[in-house]
mmCIF file of C-alpha atoms (C1' of nucleotides) in Angstrom:
data_model
loop_
_atom_site.group_PDB
_atom_site.id
_atom_site.type_symbol
_atom_site.label_atom_id
_atom_site.label_comp_id
_atom_site.label_asym_id
_atom_site.label_seq_id
_atom_site.Cartn_x
_atom_site.Cartn_y
_atom_site.Cartn_z
ATOM 1 C CA UNK A 128 -1.743 15.022 5.047
ATOM 2 C CA UNK A 129 -5.136 13.718 4.540
ATOM 3 C CA UNK A 130 -5.531 10.166 3.686
ATOM 4 C CA UNK A 131 -3.610 7.045 4.191
ATOM 5 C CA UNK A 132 -6.447 5.583 2.192
ATOM 6 C CA UNK A 133 -4.761 6.767 -0.958
ATOM 7 C CA UNK A 134 -1.541 4.914 -0.154
ATOM 8 C CA UNK A 135 -3.173 1.741 1.016
ATOM 9 C CA UNK A 136 -5.389 1.736 -2.043
ATOM 10 C CA UNK A 137 -2.357 1.866 -4.290
ATOM 11 C CA UNK A 138 -0.431 -0.636 -2.193
ATOM 12 C CA UNK A 139 -2.282 -3.500 -3.835
ATOM 13 C CA UNK A 140 -0.854 -4.570 -7.214
ATOM 14 C CA UNK A 141 -4.251 -5.484 -8.602
ATOM 15 C CA UNK A 142 -5.533 -2.056 -7.801
ATOM 16 C CA UNK A 143 -2.534 -0.455 -9.439
ATOM 17 C CA UNK A 144 -3.286 -2.594 -12.467
ATOM 18 C CA UNK A 145 -6.862 -1.330 -12.467
ATOM 19 C CA UNK A 146 -5.670 2.229 -12.202
ATOM 20 C CA UNK A 147 -3.320 1.635 -15.114
ATOM 21 C CA UNK A 148 -6.197 0.245 -17.150
ATOM 22 C CA UNK A 149 -8.300 3.278 -16.391
ATOM 23 C CA UNK A 150 -5.460 5.509 -17.422
ATOM 24 C CA UNK A 151 -5.973 4.353 -20.999
ATOM 25 C CA UNK A 152 -9.680 4.975 -20.937
ATOM 26 C CA UNK A 153 -12.765 4.656 -18.739
ATOM 27 C CA UNK A 154 -14.080 1.111 -18.596
ATOM 28 C CA UNK A 155 -17.104 -0.777 -17.326
ATOM 29 C CA UNK A 156 -16.553 -3.355 -14.611
ATOM 30 C CA UNK A 157 -16.818 -6.280 -16.991
ATOM 31 C CA UNK A 158 -13.854 -5.109 -18.972
ATOM 32 C CA UNK A 159 -11.793 -4.692 -15.850
ATOM 33 C CA UNK A 160 -12.729 -8.154 -14.664
ATOM 34 C CA UNK A 161 -11.626 -9.631 -17.932
ATOM 35 C CA UNK A 162 -8.417 -7.656 -18.166
ATOM 36 C CA UNK A 163 -7.320 -8.373 -14.599
ATOM 37 C CA UNK A 164 -8.299 -12.010 -14.486
ATOM 38 C CA UNK A 165 -9.921 -11.507 -11.119
ATOM 39 C CA UNK A 166 -13.378 -12.637 -10.155
ATOM 40 C CA UNK A 167 -16.149 -10.125 -10.510
ATOM 41 C CA UNK A 168 -16.804 -9.782 -6.762
ATOM 42 C CA UNK A 169 -13.137 -9.313 -6.055
ATOM 43 C CA UNK A 170 -12.915 -6.691 -8.752
ATOM 44 C CA UNK A 171 -15.927 -4.875 -7.356
ATOM 45 C CA UNK A 172 -14.331 -4.833 -3.947
ATOM 46 C CA UNK A 173 -11.127 -3.386 -5.306
ATOM 47 C CA UNK A 174 -13.130 -0.772 -7.158
ATOM 48 C CA UNK A 175 -14.857 0.111 -3.937
ATOM 49 C CA UNK A 176 -11.520 0.694 -2.249
ATOM 50 C CA UNK A 177 -10.378 2.865 -5.139
ATOM 51 C CA UNK A 178 -13.663 4.746 -5.031
ATOM 52 C CA UNK A 179 -13.387 5.425 -1.316
ATOM 53 C CA UNK A 180 -9.834 6.598 -1.794
ATOM 54 C CA UNK A 181 -11.177 9.050 -4.369
ATOM 55 C CA UNK A 182 -9.089 7.564 -7.121
ATOM 56 C CA UNK A 183 -11.957 6.647 -9.422
ATOM 57 C CA UNK A 184 -15.392 7.946 -10.287
ATOM 58 C CA UNK A 185 -18.365 5.997 -11.556
ATOM 59 C CA UNK A 186 -20.797 6.892 -14.298
ATOM 60 C CA UNK A 187 -23.880 4.807 -14.695
ATOM 61 C CA UNK A 188 -24.749 3.664 -18.194
ATOM 62 C CA UNK A 189 -27.828 1.449 -18.132
ATOM 63 C CA UNK A 190 -26.837 -1.595 -16.085
ATOM 64 C CA UNK A 191 -23.199 -0.913 -16.575
ATOM 65 C CA UNK A 192 -21.033 1.175 -14.328
ATOM 66 C CA UNK A 193 -18.233 2.870 -16.128
ATOM 67 C CA UNK A 194 -15.228 3.661 -13.974
ATOM 68 C CA UNK A 195 -12.843 6.480 -14.738
ATOM 69 C CA UNK A 196 -9.747 7.862 -13.057
ATOM 70 C CA UNK A 197 -10.007 10.919 -10.892
ATOM 71 C CA UNK A 198 -6.747 12.807 -11.316
ATOM 72 C CA UNK A 199 -6.918 14.768 -8.073
ATOM 73 C CA UNK A 200 -5.486 12.170 -5.670
ATOM 74 C CA UNK A 201 -2.654 11.475 -8.032
ATOM 75 C CA UNK A 202 -1.834 15.134 -7.772
ATOM 76 C CA UNK A 203 -1.789 14.665 -4.027
ATOM 77 C CA UNK A 204 0.766 11.913 -4.426
ATOM 78 C CA UNK A 205 2.785 14.164 -6.604
ATOM 79 C CA UNK A 206 2.722 16.832 -3.944
ATOM 80 C CA UNK A 207 3.920 14.333 -1.363
ATOM 81 C CA UNK A 208 6.703 13.361 -3.670
ATOM 82 C CA UNK A 209 7.920 16.874 -4.348
ATOM 83 C CA UNK A 210 10.390 17.259 -1.442
ATOM 84 C CA UNK A 211 11.955 13.896 -2.223
ATOM 85 C CA UNK A 212 12.275 14.752 -5.864
ATOM 86 C CA UNK A 213 14.472 17.637 -4.831
ATOM 87 C CA UNK A 214 16.571 15.214 -2.855
ATOM 88 C CA UNK A 215 17.249 12.831 -5.659
ATOM 89 C CA UNK A 216 17.867 15.556 -8.123
ATOM 90 C CA UNK A 217 20.497 16.790 -5.728
ATOM 91 C CA UNK A 218 22.126 13.408 -5.313
ATOM 92 C CA UNK A 219 22.085 12.655 -8.996
ATOM 93 C CA UNK A 220 23.885 15.909 -9.371
ATOM 94 C CA UNK A 221 26.369 14.932 -6.696
ATOM 95 C CA UNK A 222 27.073 11.651 -8.364
ATOM 96 C CA UNK A 223 27.905 13.474 -11.501
ATOM 97 C CA UNK A 224 26.222 10.559 -13.267
ATOM 98 C CA UNK A 225 29.544 8.785 -13.614
ATOM 99 C CA UNK A 226 28.015 5.806 -11.950
ATOM 100 C CA UNK A 227 25.553 4.193 -14.236
ATOM 101 C CA UNK A 228 24.204 1.439 -12.073
ATOM 102 C CA UNK A 229 20.954 0.880 -13.896
ATOM 103 C CA UNK A 230 21.005 2.133 -17.390
ATOM 104 C CA UNK A 231 18.081 0.222 -18.838
ATOM 105 C CA UNK A 232 14.806 1.692 -17.838
ATOM 106 C CA UNK A 233 12.046 -0.854 -17.490
ATOM 107 C CA UNK A 234 8.536 0.471 -17.127
ATOM 108 C CA UNK A 235 7.245 -2.972 -16.296
ATOM 109 C CA UNK A 236 4.751 -2.771 -13.517
ATOM 110 C CA UNK A 237 4.484 -5.735 -11.202
ATOM 111 C CA UNK B 149 12.747 -4.332 -10.179
ATOM 112 C CA UNK B 150 9.343 -2.871 -10.281
ATOM 113 C CA UNK B 151 8.658 -4.181 -6.852
ATOM 114 C CA UNK B 152 5.496 -3.963 -4.935
ATOM 115 C CA UNK B 153 7.753 -3.803 -1.893
ATOM 116 C CA UNK B 154 8.194 -0.108 -2.473
ATOM 117 C CA UNK B 155 4.476 0.555 -2.379
ATOM 118 C CA UNK B 156 3.741 -1.642 0.570
ATOM 119 C CA UNK B 157 6.628 -0.100 2.456
ATOM 120 C CA UNK B 158 5.187 3.354 1.951
ATOM 121 C CA UNK B 159 1.638 2.203 2.626
ATOM 122 C CA UNK B 160 2.296 2.318 6.331
ATOM 123 C CA UNK B 161 1.919 5.777 7.909
ATOM 124 C CA UNK B 162 4.640 5.160 10.472
ATOM 125 C CA UNK B 163 7.059 4.287 7.727
ATOM 126 C CA UNK B 164 6.113 7.392 5.793
ATOM 127 C CA UNK B 165 6.777 9.331 8.966
ATOM 128 C CA UNK B 166 10.204 7.733 9.245
ATOM 129 C CA UNK B 167 10.933 8.563 5.643
ATOM 130 C CA UNK B 168 9.903 12.144 6.277
ATOM 131 C CA UNK B 169 12.216 12.282 9.277
ATOM 132 C CA UNK B 170 15.095 10.997 7.206
ATOM 133 C CA UNK B 171 14.374 13.575 4.582
ATOM 134 C CA UNK B 172 15.538 16.241 7.003
ATOM 135 C CA UNK B 173 18.715 14.421 7.863
ATOM 136 C CA UNK B 174 20.135 10.962 8.564
ATOM 137 C CA UNK B 175 19.369 9.739 12.048
ATOM 138 C CA UNK B 176 20.292 6.893 14.376
ATOM 139 C CA UNK B 177 17.566 4.496 15.440
ATOM 140 C CA UNK B 178 17.194 6.037 18.864
ATOM 141 C CA UNK B 179 16.203 9.363 17.421
ATOM 142 C CA UNK B 180 13.640 7.756 15.193
ATOM 143 C CA UNK B 181 12.193 5.825 18.089
ATOM 144 C CA UNK B 182 11.830 8.993 20.087
ATOM 145 C CA UNK B 183 10.387 11.018 17.240
ATOM 146 C CA UNK B 184 7.837 8.412 16.188
ATOM 147 C CA UNK B 185 6.720 7.351 19.625
ATOM 148 C CA UNK B 186 7.009 3.726 18.642
ATOM 149 C CA UNK B 187 8.771 1.038 20.600
ATOM 150 C CA UNK B 188 12.350 0.297 19.654
ATOM 151 C CA UNK B 189 11.644 -3.201 18.276
ATOM 152 C CA UNK B 190 8.741 -1.950 16.233
ATOM 153 C CA UNK B 191 10.877 0.831 14.853
ATOM 154 C CA UNK B 192 13.623 -1.603 13.959
ATOM 155 C CA UNK B 193 11.130 -3.745 12.116
ATOM 156 C CA UNK B 194 9.829 -0.799 10.141
ATOM 157 C CA UNK B 195 13.389 0.132 9.307
ATOM 158 C CA UNK B 196 13.980 -3.359 8.072
ATOM 159 C CA UNK B 197 11.030 -3.090 5.729
ATOM 160 C CA UNK B 198 12.285 0.235 4.438
ATOM 161 C CA UNK B 199 15.752 -1.226 4.020
ATOM 162 C CA UNK B 200 14.489 -4.191 2.052
ATOM 163 C CA UNK B 201 12.459 -1.895 -0.134
ATOM 164 C CA UNK B 202 15.668 -0.019 -0.828
ATOM 165 C CA UNK B 203 14.340 3.193 0.623
ATOM 166 C CA UNK B 204 17.000 3.616 3.290
ATOM 167 C CA UNK B 205 20.660 2.837 3.785
ATOM 168 C CA UNK B 206 22.505 2.219 7.040
ATOM 169 C CA UNK B 207 25.851 3.477 8.144
ATOM 170 C CA UNK B 208 27.377 2.028 11.256
ATOM 171 C CA UNK B 209 28.791 4.426 13.819
ATOM 172 C CA UNK B 210 30.059 2.556 16.893
ATOM 173 C CA UNK B 211 26.979 0.879 18.369
ATOM 174 C CA UNK B 212 24.687 3.214 16.554
ATOM 175 C CA UNK B 213 23.214 2.642 13.144
ATOM 176 C CA UNK B 214 22.541 5.792 11.265
ATOM 177 C CA UNK B 215 19.794 5.534 8.690
ATOM 178 C CA UNK B 216 19.604 7.731 5.623
ATOM 179 C CA UNK B 217 17.241 8.012 2.696
ATOM 180 C CA UNK B 218 18.129 6.407 -0.583
ATOM 181 C CA UNK B 219 16.618 8.607 -3.271
ATOM 182 C CA UNK B 220 16.512 6.014 -6.040
ATOM 183 C CA UNK B 221 13.229 4.293 -5.190
ATOM 184 C CA UNK B 222 11.547 7.616 -4.846
ATOM 185 C CA UNK B 223 12.598 8.288 -8.384
ATOM 186 C CA UNK B 224 10.933 5.032 -9.308
ATOM 187 C CA UNK B 225 7.728 6.270 -7.765
ATOM 188 C CA UNK B 226 8.089 9.454 -9.704
ATOM 189 C CA UNK B 227 8.441 7.474 -12.901
ATOM 190 C CA UNK B 228 5.307 5.522 -12.086
ATOM 191 C CA UNK B 229 3.506 8.753 -11.505
ATOM 192 C CA UNK B 230 4.529 10.385 -14.738
ATOM 193 C CA UNK B 231 1.722 9.162 -17.025
ATOM 194 C CA UNK B 232 -0.878 10.182 -14.467
ATOM 195 C CA UNK B 233 0.659 13.569 -14.098
ATOM 196 C CA UNK B 234 0.003 14.094 -17.766
ATOM 197 C CA UNK B 235 -3.598 13.171 -17.130
ATOM 198 C CA UNK B 236 -4.215 15.698 -14.445
ATOM 199 C CA UNK B 237 -2.363 18.392 -16.248
ATOM 200 C CA UNK B 238 -4.740 17.738 -19.094
ATOM 201 C CA UNK B 239 -7.783 17.956 -16.875
ATOM 202 C CA UNK B 240 -6.554 21.088 -15.179
ATOM 203 C CA UNK B 241 -6.129 22.460 -18.630
ATOM 204 C CA UNK B 242 -9.656 21.439 -19.581
ATOM 205 C CA UNK B 243 -10.952 23.058 -16.423
ATOM 206 C CA UNK B 244 -9.122 26.216 -17.266
ATOM 207 C CA UNK B 245 -10.656 26.322 -20.676
ATOM 208 C CA UNK B 246 -14.076 25.762 -19.192
ATOM 209 C CA UNK B 247 -13.629 28.626 -16.808
ATOM 210 C CA UNK B 248 -12.283 30.689 -19.608
ATOM 211 C CA UNK B 249 -15.314 30.053 -21.702
ATOM 212 C CA UNK B 250 -14.734 32.461 -24.504
ATOM 213 C CA UNK B 251 -14.424 29.986 -27.337
ATOM 214 C CA UNK B 252 -17.710 29.427 -29.142
ATOM 215 C CA UNK B 253 -16.730 25.974 -30.305
ATOM 216 C CA UNK B 254 -16.421 22.897 -28.174
ATOM 217 C CA UNK B 255 -12.680 22.396 -27.719
ATOM 218 C CA UNK B 256 -13.092 19.006 -26.167
ATOM 219 C CA UNK B 257 -10.760 16.525 -27.717
ATOM 220 C CA UNK B 258 -9.345 13.250 -26.629
ATOM 221 C "C1'" DG C 162 37.251 -11.004 30.669
ATOM 222 C "C1'" DT C 163 32.407 -8.284 32.600
ATOM 223 C "C1'" DC C 164 29.230 -4.737 31.922
ATOM 224 C "C1'" DA C 165 26.624 -1.095 29.543
ATOM 225 C "C1'" DT C 166 24.606 0.658 25.334
ATOM 226 C "C1'" DT C 167 22.372 0.336 21.035
ATOM 227 C "C1'" DT C 168 19.973 -2.162 17.705
ATOM 228 C "C1'" DA C 169 18.054 -6.524 15.685
ATOM 229 C "C1'" DT C 170 15.364 -10.704 16.043
ATOM 230 C "C1'" DT C 171 12.114 -14.122 17.780
ATOM 231 C "C1'" DC C 172 7.654 -15.544 19.695
ATOM 232 C "C1'" DC C 173 3.012 -14.702 20.221
ATOM 233 C "C1'" DT C 174 -1.411 -12.616 19.611
ATOM 234 C "C1'" DT C 175 -4.594 -9.844 17.238
ATOM 235 C "C1'" DG C 176 -6.709 -7.476 13.604
ATOM 236 C "C1'" DA C 177 -7.027 -6.310 8.843
ATOM 237 C "C1'" DC C 178 -7.005 -7.791 3.964
ATOM 238 C "C1'" DG C 179 -7.790 -10.594 -0.094
ATOM 239 C "C1'" DG C 180 -10.175 -14.346 -2.473
ATOM 240 C "C1'" DG C 181 -14.160 -17.445 -3.604
ATOM 241 C "C1'" DA C 182 -19.035 -18.731 -3.490
ATOM 242 C "C1'" DA C 183 -23.466 -17.453 -2.873
ATOM 243 C "C1'" DT C 184 -26.706 -13.915 -2.703
ATOM 244 C "C1'" DA C 185 -28.715 -9.328 -3.221
ATOM 245 C "C1'" DT C 186 -29.646 -5.190 -5.844
ATOM 246 C "C1'" DA C 187 -30.401 -2.456 -9.934
ATOM 247 C "C1'" DA C 188 -31.563 -1.735 -14.715
ATOM 248 C "C1'" DC C 189 -33.159 -3.194 -19.032
ATOM 249 C "C1'" DT C 190 -36.238 -6.531 -22.060
ATOM 250 C "C1'" DG C 191 -40.334 -8.644 -23.438
ATOM 251 C "C1'" DC D 295 -45.144 -9.337 -14.340
ATOM 252 C "C1'" DA D 296 -40.925 -12.802 -15.034
ATOM 253 C "C1'" DG D 297 -36.334 -13.163 -16.885
ATOM 254 C "C1'" DT D 298 -31.692 -11.555 -18.031
ATOM 255 C "C1'" DT D 299 -27.616 -8.849 -17.529
ATOM 256 C "C1'" DA D 300 -24.334 -6.167 -14.805
ATOM 257 C "C1'" DT D 301 -22.610 -4.959 -10.515
ATOM 258 C "C1'" DA D 302 -22.485 -4.819 -5.414
ATOM 259 C "C1'" DT D 303 -22.547 -7.029 -0.940
ATOM 260 C "C1'" DT D 304 -22.285 -10.624 2.537
ATOM 261 C "C1'" DC D 305 -20.217 -14.617 4.740
ATOM 262 C "C1'" DC D 306 -16.433 -17.508 5.627
ATOM 263 C "C1'" DC D 307 -11.730 -18.642 5.606
ATOM 264 C "C1'" DG D 308 -6.686 -18.448 5.073
ATOM 265 C "C1'" DT D 309 -2.876 -15.469 5.191
ATOM 266 C "C1'" DC D 310 -0.160 -11.723 6.319
ATOM 267 C "C1'" DA D 311 1.311 -7.652 8.735
ATOM 268 C "C1'" DA D 312 1.780 -4.935 13.043
ATOM 269 C "C1'" DG D 313 2.625 -4.407 17.935
ATOM 270 C "C1'" DG D 314 4.449 -5.823 22.582
ATOM 271 C "C1'" DA D 315 7.588 -8.433 25.537
ATOM 272 C "C1'" DA D 316 11.540 -10.856 25.967
ATOM 273 C "C1'" DT D 317 15.861 -11.985 24.204
ATOM 274 C "C1'" DA D 318 19.904 -12.017 21.196
ATOM 275 C "C1'" DA D 319 23.740 -9.756 18.944
ATOM 276 C "C1'" DA D 320 27.151 -6.286 18.214
ATOM 277 C "C1'" DT D 321 29.996 -2.620 19.770
ATOM 278 C "C1'" DG D 322 32.486 0.036 23.078
ATOM 279 C "C1'" DA D 323 34.281 0.962 27.962
ATOM 280 C "C1'" DC D 324 36.461 -0.777 32.049
#
DNA sequence: GTCATTTATTCCTTGACGGGAATATAACTG
DNA sequence: CAGTTATATTCCCGTCAAGGAATAAATGAC
């Protein structure tokens, strides 16, 4: 049960957006600034939080700093989730899926 | 309802502790208070946050209110996690190949 | 009805977090 | 060296969340 830093890092929607961006490919800060519509300092601060949570790594390329996802903490999340996944598998089973309360699946994030 | 409420609810360690308690079994507020070492009002407020995030349900039993986990939001988390899980599976795979360095070619691809 | 029990809510204070502007640092260019 | 680009850091401020104390509300017992 190491870090609450992981959870609090992902609690912010902007940071989740950054993480989603980095899922596609590694990006320099400038790209992230542009994509998120945040100011550069704000973006740098969010990146610092993500860095300290271990969620991203930085590679230096001349003046640019290219950020990339580090998969390990996500695995930690997955491990945390495991017991609960059992639970909802069980209850889905119990429901017998006769109740379709939310059929449409929307992957929209924030 | 891709709500940030889910994330911010789970960002708090006390609330994660409550969720973990409810994973074992449904419990009335008093038990949660005792187990978490929080004050009763504070506990009630955390429960309210969890309720509004959809993470718990309440059943009334005389004066007691028995809280239980609702598995659905956890499934939402799991869905969010899915693309990242692919990523770390891939990198574990890449690591495995690196350790198993028998191939003469460079197998690195996308 | 009054009283006890259990839980929720309100008020208040404090501390942490996010955003913007300005500034600092680092790396490349000429 | 000075100048430019790219990123990080600092300072200040507004907002929001968390905790404690006191109180309210709901339920049950008498």
